[in-house]
């Protein structure tokens, strides 16, 4: 879960890289313009990525936090002292990004249905969330003791559950599409070529992110740790091969991008080592989950940034 935000922040970059190929600099010099259909597809996909990356906290996390924080108090009869719901601003941001995607003249048969379901769930959720957000922000619960919250919270939670489920389906559809795109680009590139190694870095970095996510969820599983190590080794090997091929034709290579790749690999290997030592298996107070006192959160957040840097370096690089 900790990689979700960075993963989708990087998707647009990877999509543009793989769609336009590795000779984009040559094309620019020749005045070649990407076909309108490709431009529309990239634009729509970027809007979907924007929707996926709009939130610092997922709706599923909002749901879990809300239930944990207020279920017991709402079930009692004492006056409420606190109450909160989802941010109306977050709801608007996601809806706007989805609507931006819907008007583009491009089709993603594997993503569009999930995106539409997500938008529909948000449309059903927005009215009651806005109503209760005004109530919570004005501390209406201090005026009525929580009467309104007790009456409306069940419907709020039901609507939020639908949003969280739709959000998850949307994320999953994008993740599969992105991985398949990377896989195809790798498989279709000529063996032992710069293009194949470049596509391999994108593909194996995504595979590593998937493995790390599973490892963080179950850090005590030795098989998951071994899988993560193997994925990191593949990523390291293909990046070294790519760097050597670049330097064979241009001695300066692409040191900035290699630095980003190596930083991600180094951080991930450190995370595997910490998992082996049991650092991620220590129980912490639930109040400190997803805070700087949570080692999974802090290391996951750093790896998020490293991974985004890796993908962004390819997006901006002409190496």
CSV table of C-alpha atoms in Angstrom, one decimal:
chain,number,residue,atom,x,y,z
A,1,UNK,CA,0.0,0.0,0.0
A,2,UNK,CA,2.8,2.4,0.7
A,3,UNK,CA,3.9,2.4,-2.9
A,4,UNK,CA,0.5,3.2,-4.4
A,5,UNK,CA,0.9,7.0,-4.5
A,6,UNK,CA,4.4,6.9,-6.0
A,7,UNK,CA,3.5,4.1,-8.4
A,8,UNK,CA,0.8,6.0,-10.0
A,9,UNK,CA,2.8,9.2,-10.0
A,10,UNK,CA,5.3,7.4,-12.1
A,11,UNK,CA,2.9,5.7,-14.5
A,12,UNK,CA,2.4,8.6,-16.8
A,13,UNK,CA,6.1,9.0,-17.3
A,14,UNK,CA,6.6,5.3,-18.1
A,15,UNK,CA,3.6,5.3,-20.4
A,16,UNK,CA,5.0,8.3,-22.4
A,17,UNK,CA,8.4,6.6,-22.5
A,18,UNK,CA,7.1,3.3,-23.8
A,19,UNK,CA,4.6,4.8,-26.2
A,20,UNK,CA,7.0,7.2,-27.9
A,21,UNK,CA,10.0,4.8,-27.8
A,22,UNK,CA,13.7,5.5,-27.3
A,23,UNK,CA,14.4,7.7,-30.3
A,24,UNK,CA,12.3,10.7,-29.3
A,25,UNK,CA,15.3,13.0,-29.5
A,26,UNK,CA,15.9,12.0,-33.1
A,27,UNK,CA,12.2,12.5,-33.9
A,28,UNK,CA,12.3,16.0,-32.4
A,29,UNK,CA,15.3,16.9,-34.5
A,30,UNK,CA,13.5,15.7,-37.6
A,31,UNK,CA,10.4,17.6,-36.7
A,32,UNK,CA,8.3,14.4,-36.3
A,33,UNK,CA,5.1,14.9,-34.4
A,34,UNK,CA,3.4,12.1,-32.5
A,35,UNK,CA,0.1,11.0,-34.1
A,36,UNK,CA,-3.0,12.7,-32.7
A,37,UNK,CA,-4.3,9.4,-31.5
A,38,UNK,CA,-1.2,8.8,-29.5
A,39,UNK,CA,-1.3,12.3,-28.1
A,40,UNK,CA,-4.9,11.8,-27.0
A,41,UNK,CA,-4.1,8.4,-25.4
A,42,UNK,CA,-1.2,9.9,-23.4
A,43,UNK,CA,-3.3,12.9,-22.4
A,44,UNK,CA,-6.2,10.6,-21.2
A,45,UNK,CA,-3.8,8.3,-19.4
A,46,UNK,CA,-2.1,11.2,-17.7
A,47,UNK,CA,-5.5,12.4,-16.5
A,48,UNK,CA,-6.2,9.0,-15.0
A,49,UNK,CA,-2.8,9.1,-13.3
A,50,UNK,CA,-3.7,12.5,-11.9
A,51,UNK,CA,-6.8,11.0,-10.5
A,52,UNK,CA,-4.9,8.1,-8.9
A,53,UNK,CA,-2.3,10.4,-7.6
A,54,UNK,CA,-4.6,13.2,-6.3
A,55,UNK,CA,-4.7,11.9,-2.7
A,56,UNK,CA,-2.1,11.7,0.0
A,57,UNK,CA,-4.4,9.3,1.8
A,58,UNK,CA,-6.6,6.8,-0.1
A,59,UNK,CA,-10.3,6.6,0.5
A,60,UNK,CA,-9.8,3.1,2.0
A,61,UNK,CA,-7.5,4.6,4.5
A,62,UNK,CA,-10.0,7.3,5.3
A,63,UNK,CA,-12.6,4.6,5.8
A,64,UNK,CA,-10.4,2.5,8.2
A,65,UNK,CA,-9.4,5.6,10.2
A,66,UNK,CA,-13.0,6.8,10.4
A,67,UNK,CA,-14.3,3.6,11.7
A,68,UNK,CA,-11.5,3.1,14.1
A,69,UNK,CA,-11.8,6.7,15.5
A,70,UNK,CA,-15.6,7.0,15.8
A,71,UNK,CA,-17.4,3.7,15.7
A,72,UNK,CA,-17.3,3.2,19.4
A,73,UNK,CA,-18.3,6.7,20.3
A,74,UNK,CA,-21.1,6.8,17.8
A,75,UNK,CA,-22.5,3.5,19.2
A,76,UNK,CA,-22.6,5.1,22.7
A,77,UNK,CA,-24.8,7.8,24.0
A,78,UNK,CA,-22.2,10.3,25.3
A,79,UNK,CA,-21.9,13.7,23.6
A,80,UNK,CA,-19.3,13.6,20.8
A,81,UNK,CA,-16.1,15.5,21.3
A,82,UNK,CA,-14.7,14.9,17.9
A,83,UNK,CA,-15.9,13.9,14.4
A,84,UNK,CA,-14.5,14.1,10.9
A,85,UNK,CA,-15.1,12.7,7.4
A,86,UNK,CA,-13.3,12.8,4.0
A,87,UNK,CA,-12.0,16.1,2.6
A,88,UNK,CA,-14.5,17.6,0.1
A,89,UNK,CA,-11.5,19.0,-1.6
A,90,UNK,CA,-10.1,15.6,-2.2
A,91,UNK,CA,-13.4,14.3,-3.6
A,92,UNK,CA,-13.5,17.3,-6.0
A,93,UNK,CA,-9.8,16.8,-7.1
A,94,UNK,CA,-10.4,13.1,-8.1
A,95,UNK,CA,-13.7,13.9,-9.8
A,96,UNK,CA,-12.1,16.7,-11.8
A,97,UNK,CA,-9.3,14.5,-13.0
A,98,UNK,CA,-11.6,11.7,-14.0
A,99,UNK,CA,-13.8,14.1,-15.9
A,100,UNK,CA,-10.7,15.4,-17.6
A,101,UNK,CA,-10.0,11.9,-18.8
A,102,UNK,CA,-13.5,11.2,-19.9
A,103,UNK,CA,-13.6,14.0,-22.5
A,104,UNK,CA,-10.4,12.7,-24.3
A,105,UNK,CA,-10.9,11.0,-27.6
A,106,UNK,CA,-9.2,7.8,-26.7
A,107,UNK,CA,-10.3,4.5,-25.3
A,108,UNK,CA,-8.7,2.2,-22.7
A,109,UNK,CA,-11.0,-0.8,-22.6
A,110,UNK,CA,-9.3,-2.2,-19.6
A,111,UNK,CA,-9.5,1.0,-17.5
A,112,UNK,CA,-12.5,3.0,-18.6
A,113,UNK,CA,-15.2,0.8,-17.0
A,114,UNK,CA,-13.4,0.9,-13.6
A,115,UNK,CA,-12.9,4.7,-13.9
A,116,UNK,CA,-16.6,5.2,-14.7
A,117,UNK,CA,-17.5,3.1,-11.6
A,118,UNK,CA,-15.2,5.1,-9.5
A,119,UNK,CA,-16.7,8.4,-10.7
A,120,UNK,CA,-20.2,7.0,-10.1
A,121,UNK,CA,-19.3,6.0,-6.6
A,122,UNK,CA,-17.9,9.4,-5.9
A,123,UNK,CA,-21.0,11.1,-7.2
A,124,UNK,CA,-23.1,9.1,-4.8
A,125,UNK,CA,-20.8,9.8,-1.9
A,126,UNK,CA,-20.2,13.5,-2.4
A,127,UNK,CA,-23.6,14.9,-1.1
A,128,UNK,CA,-23.5,13.1,2.2
A,129,UNK,CA,-19.8,13.7,2.7
A,130,UNK,CA,-20.2,17.4,2.0
A,131,UNK,CA,-23.1,17.6,4.4
A,132,UNK,CA,-21.2,15.9,7.2
A,133,UNK,CA,-18.0,17.8,6.4
A,134,UNK,CA,-19.8,21.1,7.0
A,135,UNK,CA,-21.2,19.6,10.2
A,136,UNK,CA,-17.7,18.4,11.3
A,137,UNK,CA,-15.8,21.5,10.4
A,138,UNK,CA,-18.3,23.8,12.2
A,139,UNK,CA,-18.2,21.4,15.2
A,140,UNK,CA,-21.9,20.9,14.9
A,141,UNK,CA,-21.5,17.8,17.2
A,142,UNK,CA,-20.9,20.2,20.1
A,143,UNK,CA,-24.2,21.8,19.4
A,144,UNK,CA,-26.3,18.6,19.1
A,145,UNK,CA,-24.1,16.2,21.1
A,146,UNK,CA,-23.6,14.1,18.0
A,147,UNK,CA,-27.2,13.5,17.0
A,148,UNK,CA,-26.7,14.3,13.3
A,149,UNK,CA,-23.6,12.2,13.2
A,150,UNK,CA,-25.3,9.2,14.7
A,151,UNK,CA,-28.2,9.5,12.3
A,152,UNK,CA,-26.2,10.0,9.1
A,153,UNK,CA,-22.9,8.1,9.7
A,154,UNK,CA,-24.2,4.7,8.7
A,155,UNK,CA,-25.2,6.0,5.3
A,156,UNK,CA,-21.8,7.9,5.1
A,157,UNK,CA,-19.9,4.7,5.8
A,158,UNK,CA,-21.8,2.6,3.3
A,159,UNK,CA,-21.2,5.2,0.6
A,160,UNK,CA,-17.5,5.5,1.5
A,161,UNK,CA,-17.2,1.7,1.3
A,162,UNK,CA,-18.4,1.8,-2.3
A,163,UNK,CA,-15.9,4.5,-3.1
A,164,UNK,CA,-13.0,2.6,-1.5
A,165,UNK,CA,-13.9,-0.5,-3.4
A,166,UNK,CA,-14.2,1.4,-6.7
A,167,UNK,CA,-10.9,3.2,-6.0
A,168,UNK,CA,-9.2,-0.2,-5.5
A,169,UNK,CA,-10.6,-1.6,-8.7
A,170,UNK,CA,-9.5,1.6,-10.6
A,171,UNK,CA,-6.0,1.4,-9.2
A,172,UNK,CA,-5.7,-2.3,-10.0
A,173,UNK,CA,-6.8,-1.8,-13.6
A,174,UNK,CA,-4.2,0.9,-14.1
A,175,UNK,CA,-1.5,-1.1,-12.5
A,176,UNK,CA,-2.2,-4.1,-14.8
A,177,UNK,CA,-2.3,-1.9,-17.9
A,178,UNK,CA,0.9,-0.3,-17.0
A,179,UNK,CA,2.7,-3.5,-16.3
A,180,UNK,CA,1.5,-5.1,-19.5
A,181,UNK,CA,2.7,-2.1,-21.5
A,182,UNK,CA,6.1,-2.3,-19.9
A,183,UNK,CA,6.2,-6.1,-20.5
A,184,UNK,CA,5.3,-5.7,-24.2
A,185,UNK,CA,7.9,-3.0,-24.8
A,186,UNK,CA,10.6,-5.3,-23.3
A,187,UNK,CA,9.5,-8.4,-25.2
A,188,UNK,CA,9.3,-6.5,-28.5
A,189,UNK,CA,12.7,-4.8,-28.3
A,190,UNK,CA,15.6,-6.4,-30.1
A,191,UNK,CA,17.7,-8.7,-27.9
A,192,UNK,CA,20.8,-7.3,-26.4
A,193,UNK,CA,19.9,-3.8,-27.5
A,194,UNK,CA,19.9,-0.4,-25.6
A,195,UNK,CA,16.2,-0.3,-26.2
A,196,UNK,CA,15.6,-3.7,-24.5
A,197,UNK,CA,17.8,-2.8,-21.5
A,198,UNK,CA,16.0,0.5,-21.2
A,199,UNK,CA,12.6,-1.2,-21.3
A,200,UNK,CA,13.9,-3.8,-18.9
A,201,UNK,CA,14.8,-1.1,-16.3
A,202,UNK,CA,11.2,0.2,-16.4
A,203,UNK,CA,9.7,-3.3,-16.3
A,204,UNK,CA,12.0,-4.7,-13.5
A,205,UNK,CA,11.6,-1.6,-11.4
A,206,UNK,CA,7.9,-2.0,-11.5
A,207,UNK,CA,8.2,-5.7,-10.6
A,208,UNK,CA,10.5,-4.7,-7.7
A,209,UNK,CA,7.9,-2.2,-6.4
A,210,UNK,CA,5.3,-5.0,-6.5
A,211,UNK,CA,7.6,-7.3,-4.6
A,212,UNK,CA,8.5,-4.7,-2.0
A,213,UNK,CA,4.9,-3.9,-1.4
A,214,UNK,CA,4.2,-7.6,-0.7
A,215,UNK,CA,7.3,-7.8,1.6
A,216,UNK,CA,6.2,-4.7,3.6
A,217,UNK,CA,2.8,-6.3,4.1
A,218,UNK,CA,4.3,-9.6,5.3
A,219,UNK,CA,7.9,-8.8,6.3
A,220,UNK,CA,8.4,-12.1,8.1
A,221,UNK,CA,7.9,-14.2,4.9
A,222,UNK,CA,11.3,-15.4,3.8
A,223,UNK,CA,10.0,-16.3,0.3
A,224,UNK,CA,8.8,-12.8,-0.3
A,225,UNK,CA,12.2,-11.4,0.8
A,226,UNK,CA,13.9,-13.8,-1.6
A,227,UNK,CA,11.6,-12.8,-4.5
A,228,UNK,CA,12.4,-9.1,-3.8
A,229,UNK,CA,16.2,-9.8,-3.8
A,230,UNK,CA,15.9,-11.7,-7.1
A,231,UNK,CA,13.9,-8.8,-8.7
A,232,UNK,CA,16.5,-6.3,-7.4
A,233,UNK,CA,19.3,-8.3,-8.9
A,234,UNK,CA,17.5,-8.4,-12.3
A,235,UNK,CA,17.1,-4.6,-12.1
A,236,UNK,CA,20.7,-4.1,-11.2
A,237,UNK,CA,22.0,-6.4,-14.0
A,238,UNK,CA,19.9,-4.8,-16.7
A,239,UNK,CA,20.8,-1.2,-15.6
A,240,UNK,CA,24.5,-2.0,-15.6
A,241,UNK,CA,24.1,-3.6,-19.1
A,242,UNK,CA,22.3,-0.4,-20.3
A,243,UNK,CA,25.0,1.9,-18.9
A,244,UNK,CA,27.8,-0.1,-20.6
A,245,UNK,CA,26.0,0.0,-24.0
A,246,UNK,CA,25.5,3.8,-23.6
A,247,UNK,CA,29.2,4.3,-22.7
A,248,UNK,CA,30.3,2.3,-25.7
A,249,UNK,CA,28.9,4.9,-28.0
A,250,UNK,CA,29.2,8.0,-25.7
A,251,UNK,CA,31.8,7.9,-23.0
A,252,UNK,CA,29.9,10.2,-20.6
A,253,UNK,CA,27.0,7.7,-20.4
A,254,UNK,CA,24.0,8.9,-18.4
A,255,UNK,CA,25.3,9.3,-14.8
A,256,UNK,CA,22.2,11.2,-13.4
A,257,UNK,CA,19.8,8.4,-14.4
A,258,UNK,CA,22.2,5.7,-13.2
A,259,UNK,CA,22.4,7.5,-9.9
A,260,UNK,CA,18.6,7.5,-9.6
A,261,UNK,CA,18.5,3.7,-10.4
A,262,UNK,CA,21.3,2.9,-7.9
A,263,UNK,CA,19.7,5.0,-5.2
A,264,UNK,CA,16.4,3.1,-5.6
A,265,UNK,CA,18.2,-0.3,-5.6
A,266,UNK,CA,20.3,0.6,-2.6
A,267,UNK,CA,17.3,1.7,-0.6
A,268,UNK,CA,15.4,-1.4,-1.5
A,269,UNK,CA,18.2,-3.7,-0.5
A,270,UNK,CA,18.5,-1.9,2.8
A,271,UNK,CA,14.7,-2.5,3.3
A,272,UNK,CA,15.1,-6.2,2.6
A,273,UNK,CA,17.9,-6.3,5.2
A,274,UNK,CA,15.8,-4.6,7.8
A,275,UNK,CA,13.0,-7.1,7.1
A,276,UNK,CA,15.4,-9.9,7.7
A,277,UNK,CA,16.4,-8.4,11.0
A,278,UNK,CA,12.8,-8.1,12.0
A,279,UNK,CA,12.6,-4.3,12.1
A,280,UNK,CA,9.3,-4.3,10.3
A,281,UNK,CA,7.7,-7.1,12.4
A,282,UNK,CA,7.8,-5.2,15.7
A,283,UNK,CA,4.4,-4.3,16.9
A,284,UNK,CA,3.8,-0.6,17.4
A,285,UNK,CA,1.1,1.4,19.1
A,286,UNK,CA,-1.9,1.7,16.6
A,287,UNK,CA,-1.7,5.5,17.2
A,288,UNK,CA,1.7,5.6,15.6
A,289,UNK,CA,0.9,3.6,12.4
A,290,UNK,CA,1.6,5.7,9.3
A,291,UNK,CA,3.7,8.2,11.3
A,292,UNK,CA,7.4,8.8,11.5
A,293,UNK,CA,7.5,6.3,14.4
A,294,UNK,CA,6.4,3.5,12.0
A,295,UNK,CA,9.5,2.1,10.3
A,296,UNK,CA,7.4,0.6,7.4
A,297,UNK,CA,5.9,4.0,6.8
A,298,UNK,CA,9.2,5.9,6.9
A,299,UNK,CA,11.2,3.5,4.8
A,300,UNK,CA,8.2,3.0,2.4
A,301,UNK,CA,7.9,6.8,2.0
A,302,UNK,CA,11.6,7.1,1.2
A,303,UNK,CA,11.4,4.3,-1.3
A,304,UNK,CA,8.4,6.0,-2.9
A,305,UNK,CA,10.5,9.1,-3.5
A,306,UNK,CA,13.5,7.1,-4.8
A,307,UNK,CA,11.2,5.2,-7.2
A,308,UNK,CA,9.6,8.4,-8.5
A,309,UNK,CA,13.0,9.9,-9.1
A,310,UNK,CA,14.0,6.8,-11.1
A,311,UNK,CA,11.0,7.0,-13.4
A,312,UNK,CA,11.2,10.8,-13.6
A,313,UNK,CA,14.8,10.6,-14.7
A,314,UNK,CA,13.8,8.5,-17.6
A,315,UNK,CA,11.0,10.8,-18.5
A,316,UNK,CA,13.2,13.9,-18.6
A,317,UNK,CA,16.3,12.2,-20.0
A,318,UNK,CA,17.3,11.8,-23.6
A,319,UNK,CA,20.0,9.2,-22.8
